[in-house]
CSV table of C-alpha atoms and ligand atoms in Angstrom, one decimal:
chain,number,residue,atom,x,y,z
A,16,UNK,CA,0.0,0.0,0.0
A,17,UNK,CA,1.2,3.5,-0.8
A,18,UNK,CA,2.5,5.6,2.1
A,19,UNK,CA,0.7,8.5,0.6
A,20,UNK,CA,-3.0,9.1,1.5
A,21,UNK,CA,-5.5,9.0,-1.4
A,22,UNK,CA,-7.0,12.4,-0.3
A,23,UNK,CA,-4.8,15.4,-0.3
A,24,UNK,CA,-5.1,17.4,2.9
A,25,UNK,CA,-5.8,21.1,2.7
A,26,UNK,CA,-2.8,23.2,3.7
A,27,UNK,CA,-2.3,26.7,5.2
A,28,UNK,CA,-1.6,28.2,1.7
A,29,UNK,CA,-4.9,26.7,0.4
A,30,UNK,CA,-6.7,28.6,3.2
A,31,UNK,CA,-4.9,31.8,2.4
A,32,UNK,CA,-5.9,31.5,-1.3
A,33,UNK,CA,-9.6,31.5,-0.3
A,34,UNK,CA,-9.4,35.2,0.7
A,35,UNK,CA,-12.5,37.0,-0.6
A,36,UNK,CA,-13.8,33.8,-2.3
A,37,UNK,CA,-16.2,31.1,-1.1
A,38,UNK,CA,-16.7,31.4,2.6
A,39,UNK,CA,-14.2,29.2,4.7
A,40,UNK,CA,-16.0,26.7,6.9
A,41,UNK,CA,-14.4,25.5,10.2
A,42,UNK,CA,-15.2,24.0,13.5
A,43,UNK,CA,-13.3,22.9,16.6
A,44,UNK,CA,-12.7,19.2,17.1
A,45,UNK,CA,-11.2,17.5,20.1
A,46,UNK,CA,-11.6,13.8,19.3
A,47,UNK,CA,-10.9,11.3,16.5
A,48,UNK,CA,-14.5,10.3,16.2
A,49,UNK,CA,-16.0,13.7,15.8
A,50,UNK,CA,-13.2,14.7,13.5
A,51,UNK,CA,-14.1,11.7,11.3
A,52,UNK,CA,-17.7,12.8,11.1
A,53,UNK,CA,-17.1,16.5,10.3
A,54,UNK,CA,-13.9,16.2,8.2
A,55,UNK,CA,-15.5,16.3,4.7
A,56,UNK,CA,-17.7,19.3,5.5
A,57,UNK,CA,-15.1,21.8,6.8
A,58,UNK,CA,-11.9,23.4,5.4
A,59,UNK,CA,-10.1,23.3,8.7
A,60,UNK,CA,-10.4,21.7,12.1
A,61,UNK,CA,-9.2,23.7,15.0
A,62,UNK,CA,-8.1,21.8,18.1
A,63,UNK,CA,-8.8,24.8,20.2
A,64,UNK,CA,-7.7,25.3,23.8
A,65,UNK,CA,-11.4,25.8,24.5
A,66,UNK,CA,-11.2,22.0,25.1
A,67,UNK,CA,-10.0,22.9,28.6
A,68,UNK,CA,-13.4,24.4,29.3
A,69,UNK,CA,-15.6,22.2,27.1
A,70,UNK,CA,-14.0,18.8,27.9
A,71,UNK,CA,-12.1,19.2,31.1
A,72,UNK,CA,-14.2,21.6,33.2
A,73,UNK,CA,-11.7,24.4,33.6
A,74,UNK,CA,-13.2,27.9,34.1
A,75,UNK,CA,-10.9,29.4,31.5
A,76,UNK,CA,-8.4,28.3,28.9
A,77,UNK,CA,-5.5,29.5,31.1
A,78,UNK,CA,-4.7,26.2,32.9
A,79,UNK,CA,-4.5,24.1,29.7
A,80,UNK,CA,-1.1,22.3,29.4
A,81,UNK,CA,0.8,21.7,26.2
A,82,UNK,CA,0.6,17.9,26.7
A,83,UNK,CA,-3.3,18.0,26.6
A,84,UNK,CA,-3.2,19.9,23.3
A,85,UNK,CA,-0.8,17.3,21.8
A,86,UNK,CA,-3.0,14.4,23.0
A,87,UNK,CA,-6.2,15.9,21.5
A,88,UNK,CA,-4.3,17.2,18.4
A,89,UNK,CA,-3.0,13.8,17.5
A,90,UNK,CA,-6.5,12.2,17.9
A,91,UNK,CA,-8.0,14.8,15.5
A,92,UNK,CA,-5.2,14.2,13.0
A,93,UNK,CA,-5.8,10.4,13.2
A,94,UNK,CA,-9.6,10.9,12.8
A,95,UNK,CA,-9.4,13.2,9.7
A,96,UNK,CA,-7.9,13.0,6.3
A,97,UNK,CA,-9.0,16.0,4.3
A,98,UNK,CA,-9.3,19.1,6.4
A,99,UNK,CA,-6.3,21.1,7.6
A,100,UNK,CA,-5.8,20.5,11.3
A,101,UNK,CA,-4.7,23.5,13.4
A,102,UNK,CA,-3.6,23.1,17.0
A,103,UNK,CA,-3.9,26.0,19.5
A,104,UNK,CA,-0.8,26.8,21.5
A,105,UNK,CA,-1.9,27.1,25.1
A,106,UNK,CA,-1.2,30.0,27.5
A,107,UNK,CA,2.4,30.1,28.6
A,108,UNK,CA,3.8,28.0,25.8
A,109,UNK,CA,4.8,30.8,23.3
A,110,UNK,CA,4.6,34.3,24.8
A,111,UNK,CA,8.1,34.4,26.4
A,112,UNK,CA,10.2,34.6,23.2
A,113,UNK,CA,10.0,33.5,19.5
A,114,UNK,CA,12.5,30.8,20.5
A,115,UNK,CA,10.2,29.3,23.2
A,116,UNK,CA,7.3,29.5,20.7
A,117,UNK,CA,9.4,27.7,18.0
A,118,UNK,CA,10.5,25.0,20.4
A,119,UNK,CA,6.9,24.2,21.6
A,120,UNK,CA,5.2,24.7,18.2
A,121,UNK,CA,7.7,22.4,16.5
A,122,UNK,CA,7.0,19.8,19.2
A,123,UNK,CA,3.2,20.2,18.5
A,124,UNK,CA,3.7,19.7,14.8
A,125,UNK,CA,6.0,16.7,15.1
A,126,UNK,CA,4.0,14.9,17.8
A,127,UNK,CA,0.5,15.6,16.3
A,128,UNK,CA,1.1,15.7,12.6
A,129,UNK,CA,-1.0,18.9,12.4
A,130,UNK,CA,-0.5,21.4,9.5
A,131,UNK,CA,-0.5,24.7,11.5
A,132,UNK,CA,-0.7,26.2,14.9
A,133,UNK,CA,-2.7,29.2,16.3
A,134,UNK,CA,-1.5,31.8,18.8
A,135,UNK,CA,-3.4,34.7,20.4
A,136,UNK,CA,-2.2,38.2,20.1
A,137,UNK,CA,-1.6,41.0,17.6
A,138,UNK,CA,1.2,43.6,17.6
A,139,UNK,CA,3.0,42.1,20.6
A,140,UNK,CA,3.1,38.6,18.8
A,141,UNK,CA,4.1,39.9,15.4
A,142,UNK,CA,7.8,39.1,15.9
A,143,UNK,CA,6.9,35.5,16.9
A,144,UNK,CA,4.5,35.1,13.9
A,145,UNK,CA,7.4,36.2,11.7
A,146,UNK,CA,9.9,33.9,13.4
A,147,UNK,CA,7.7,30.8,13.2
A,148,UNK,CA,6.5,31.4,9.6
A,149,UNK,CA,10.1,31.8,8.5
A,150,UNK,CA,11.0,28.5,10.0
A,151,UNK,CA,8.3,26.3,8.5
A,152,UNK,CA,5.5,26.7,11.0
A,153,UNK,CA,2.3,28.1,9.5
A,154,UNK,CA,0.6,30.5,12.0
A,155,UNK,CA,-3.0,31.4,12.4
A,156,UNK,CA,-3.3,34.5,14.6
A,157,UNK,CA,-6.2,35.3,16.9
A,158,UNK,CA,-7.1,38.9,17.8
A,159,UNK,CA,-10.1,40.7,19.4
A,160,UNK,CA,-11.5,38.8,22.3
A,161,UNK,CA,-8.5,36.7,23.2
A,162,UNK,CA,-9.6,34.2,26.0
A,163,UNK,CA,-6.1,33.5,27.3
A,164,UNK,CA,-6.0,37.2,28.3
A,165,UNK,CA,-9.3,36.9,30.3
A,166,UNK,CA,-7.5,37.9,33.5
A,167,UNK,CA,-6.2,41.2,32.0
A,168,UNK,CA,-9.5,42.0,30.2
A,169,UNK,CA,-11.5,41.3,33.3
A,170,UNK,CA,-13.8,38.8,31.6
A,171,UNK,CA,-14.8,37.7,28.1
A,172,UNK,CA,-15.5,41.1,26.7
A,173,UNK,CA,-16.7,41.9,23.1
A,174,UNK,CA,-14.2,44.2,21.3
A,175,UNK,CA,-14.6,47.2,19.0
A,176,UNK,CA,-18.1,48.3,20.0
A,177,UNK,CA,-16.5,51.6,21.0
A,178,UNK,CA,-14.7,53.4,18.1
A,179,UNK,CA,-11.8,54.3,20.4
A,180,UNK,CA,-10.7,50.7,20.3
A,181,UNK,CA,-10.6,50.4,16.5
A,182,UNK,CA,-7.1,51.8,15.9
A,183,UNK,CA,-5.5,49.3,18.3
A,184,UNK,CA,-7.4,46.3,16.8
A,185,UNK,CA,-6.7,47.4,13.2
A,186,UNK,CA,-3.0,47.7,14.1
A,187,UNK,CA,-3.1,44.1,15.5
A,188,UNK,CA,-4.7,42.7,12.3
A,189,UNK,CA,-2.1,44.5,10.1
A,190,UNK,CA,0.8,43.5,12.3
A,191,UNK,CA,0.1,39.7,12.2
A,192,UNK,CA,-0.8,39.8,8.5
A,193,UNK,CA,2.5,41.7,7.7
A,194,UNK,CA,4.4,39.2,9.8
A,195,UNK,CA,3.2,36.3,7.7
A,196,UNK,CA,0.2,34.8,9.5
A,197,UNK,CA,-1.8,32.7,6.9
A,198,UNK,CA,-5.2,33.7,8.4
A,199,UNK,CA,-6.5,35.4,11.5
A,200,UNK,CA,-9.4,34.6,13.9
A,201,UNK,CA,-11.5,37.7,14.9
A,202,UNK,CA,-13.3,36.8,18.1
A,203,UNK,CA,-16.1,38.7,19.8
A,204,UNK,CA,-15.9,41.8,17.5
A,205,UNK,CA,-18.3,44.4,16.4
A,206,UNK,CA,-19.5,43.9,12.8
A,207,UNK,CA,-18.4,47.2,11.4
A,208,UNK,CA,-14.8,46.7,12.7
A,209,UNK,CA,-14.7,43.1,11.4
A,210,UNK,CA,-15.8,44.4,8.0
A,211,UNK,CA,-13.1,47.1,8.0
A,212,UNK,CA,-10.3,44.6,9.0
A,213,UNK,CA,-11.5,42.0,6.4
A,214,UNK,CA,-11.2,44.7,3.7
A,215,UNK,CA,-7.8,46.0,5.0
A,216,UNK,CA,-5.7,42.8,5.1
A,217,UNK,CA,-4.8,40.3,2.4
A,218,UNK,CA,-5.3,37.2,4.6
A,219,UNK,CA,-8.6,35.5,5.4
A,220,UNK,CA,-10.4,36.6,8.6
A,221,UNK,CA,-12.2,33.8,10.4
A,222,UNK,CA,-15.0,35.1,12.6
A,223,UNK,CA,-16.4,33.8,15.8
A,224,UNK,CA,-18.9,36.3,17.1
A,225,UNK,CA,-17.5,38.7,14.5
A,226,UNK,CA,-20.4,38.8,11.9
A,227,UNK,CA,-21.0,37.5,8.4
A,228,UNK,CA,-18.5,40.1,7.1
A,229,UNK,CA,-15.5,37.8,7.8
A,230,UNK,CA,-14.0,35.5,5.1
A,231,UNK,CA,-15.0,32.4,7.0
A,232,UNK,CA,-16.6,31.2,10.2
A,233,UNK,CA,-15.7,29.0,13.1
A,234,UNK,CA,-17.8,27.7,16.1
A,235,UNK,CA,-17.1,25.4,18.9
A,236,UNK,CA,-18.6,22.1,17.8
A,237,UNK,CA,-20.2,21.2,21.2
A,238,UNK,CA,-21.8,24.7,21.4
A,239,UNK,CA,-23.5,24.4,18.0
A,240,UNK,CA,-24.6,20.8,18.7
A,241,UNK,CA,-26.5,21.8,21.9
A,242,UNK,CA,-24.1,20.1,24.2
A,243,UNK,CA,-22.9,23.2,26.1
A,244,UNK,CA,-25.1,24.3,29.1
A,245,UNK,CA,-24.5,28.0,28.3
A,246,UNK,CA,-23.6,29.6,24.9
A,247,UNK,CA,-22.8,33.2,23.9
A,248,UNK,CA,-25.3,35.1,21.7
A,249,UNK,CA,-23.3,34.6,18.5
A,250,UNK,CA,-23.8,30.8,18.6
A,251,UNK,CA,-26.5,29.2,16.6
A,252,UNK,CA,-27.6,25.8,17.8
A,253,UNK,CA,-27.8,23.5,14.8
A,254,UNK,CA,-28.5,20.2,16.7
A,255,UNK,CA,-29.9,19.2,20.1
A,256,UNK,CA,-27.4,16.5,21.0
A,257,UNK,CA,-27.7,17.2,24.8
A,258,UNK,CA,-31.4,16.4,24.7
A,259,UNK,CA,-30.9,13.4,22.5
A,260,UNK,CA,-28.2,12.0,24.8
A,261,UNK,CA,-30.6,12.4,27.8
A,262,UNK,CA,-33.4,10.6,26.0
A,263,UNK,CA,-31.1,7.7,25.0
A,264,UNK,CA,-29.6,7.4,28.5
A,265,UNK,CA,-33.0,7.5,30.2
A,266,UNK,CA,-34.3,4.7,27.9
A,267,UNK,CA,-31.2,2.7,28.6
A,268,UNK,CA,-31.5,3.1,32.4
A,269,UNK,CA,-35.2,2.1,32.2
A,270,UNK,CA,-34.5,-1.0,30.1
A,271,UNK,CA,-31.6,-2.1,32.3
A,272,UNK,CA,-33.9,-1.8,35.4
A,273,UNK,CA,-36.8,-3.6,33.8
A,274,UNK,CA,-34.4,-6.2,32.4
A,275,UNK,CA,-35.6,-5.5,28.8
A,276,UNK,CA,-31.9,-4.9,28.0
A,277,UNK,CA,-29.8,-6.9,27.0
A,278,UNK,CA,-32.4,-8.6,24.7
A,279,UNK,CA,-31.7,-12.0,22.9
A,280,UNK,CA,-30.2,-10.2,19.9
A,281,UNK,CA,-27.6,-8.6,22.2
A,282,UNK,CA,-26.7,-11.9,23.8
A,283,UNK,CA,-24.1,-14.6,22.9
A,284,UNK,CA,-25.6,-18.1,22.6
A,285,UNK,CA,-23.7,-21.4,22.7
A,286,UNK,CA,-22.4,-22.9,19.5
A,287,UNK,CA,-24.6,-25.5,18.0
A,288,UNK,CA,-23.1,-28.8,16.7
A,289,UNK,CA,-24.3,-30.0,13.2
A,290,UNK,CA,-23.4,-33.1,11.2
A,291,UNK,CA,-21.0,-31.0,9.1
A,292,UNK,CA,-19.3,-29.2,11.9
A,293,UNK,CA,-19.9,-26.2,14.2
A,294,UNK,CA,-22.6,-23.7,13.2
A,295,UNK,CA,-23.0,-20.3,14.7
A,296,UNK,CA,-26.2,-20.1,16.7
A,297,UNK,CA,-27.1,-16.5,16.0
A,298,UNK,CA,-26.6,-14.2,13.0
A,299,UNK,CA,-27.0,-11.3,15.4
A,300,UNK,CA,-23.7,-11.9,17.2
A,301,UNK,CA,-22.1,-8.6,16.3
A,302,UNK,CA,-18.6,-9.3,17.7
A,303,UNK,CA,-18.4,-13.0,16.5
A,304,UNK,CA,-19.3,-16.2,18.2
A,305,UNK,CA,-16.8,-16.4,21.0
B,24,KIV,O1,-10.0,27.6,21.5
B,24,KIV,C1,-10.9,27.8,20.6
B,24,KIV,O2,-11.9,27.0,20.5
B,24,KIV,C2,-10.7,29.0,19.8
B,24,KIV,C3,-11.9,29.3,18.9
B,24,KIV,C4,-12.9,30.0,19.7
B,24,KIV,C5,-11.4,30.2,17.8
B,24,KIV,O3,-9.7,29.6,19.8
């Protein structure tokens, strides 16, 4: 068998080329099985550090360790074959210096097999974006509401609703674009500002709570599937998986208690002896006859 996959995975330059064209579709993914389901519908899968809050019960993304990102990142790469996989660099793994960022980002790329990484920050991270991009690491930047800075911002605060903030946020977008980022996430940003930034820079803007004016959109998968107990205003719920899980689990619990489950079709029977040899007793034995 060829070592090359049949399907060519999208790359960071493929995403950059989509600027101003068909809207770029993306979602977060944290596991191999969800990555497998959504792979063919999205252009990139982001292994976001939001997994700390969504999967591991942290109050913010600040405590997320690099090892956790690597573990989930490699699962998503294994579960997908077409979408570009981007792994978030967690708080504390890249801010100190471009060298620290390179060391950790190279580890993420080697150990997960992802095609790019994402870091939060604008002007102050431009040097790091430039350093990484120059050394073979495609960087997606993330500006506006940057959750890793929650303790400095004093909460998850929407950005750019006051015009006095525009100059700073526009400078952030220009700085990461000039430094070589292949795309930039605009999070929690007023529509007018997101539209201005999208027009001003040559790389795609990916919005999350930043309006339809962006070149593409991303949502946290669990939020749009109705699995998260609370979601921000910008999330549209496309499925009610939380309710579906509850119905399924309630039915299971009832059937276990009433002994309706396991039924005969879920039960292994003894092998039956025939004149010609051993015959399987049931066709419904999903995992074989042992
Ligand atoms: O961690 C994450 O899920 C993200 C998205 C919200 C863009 O950074």
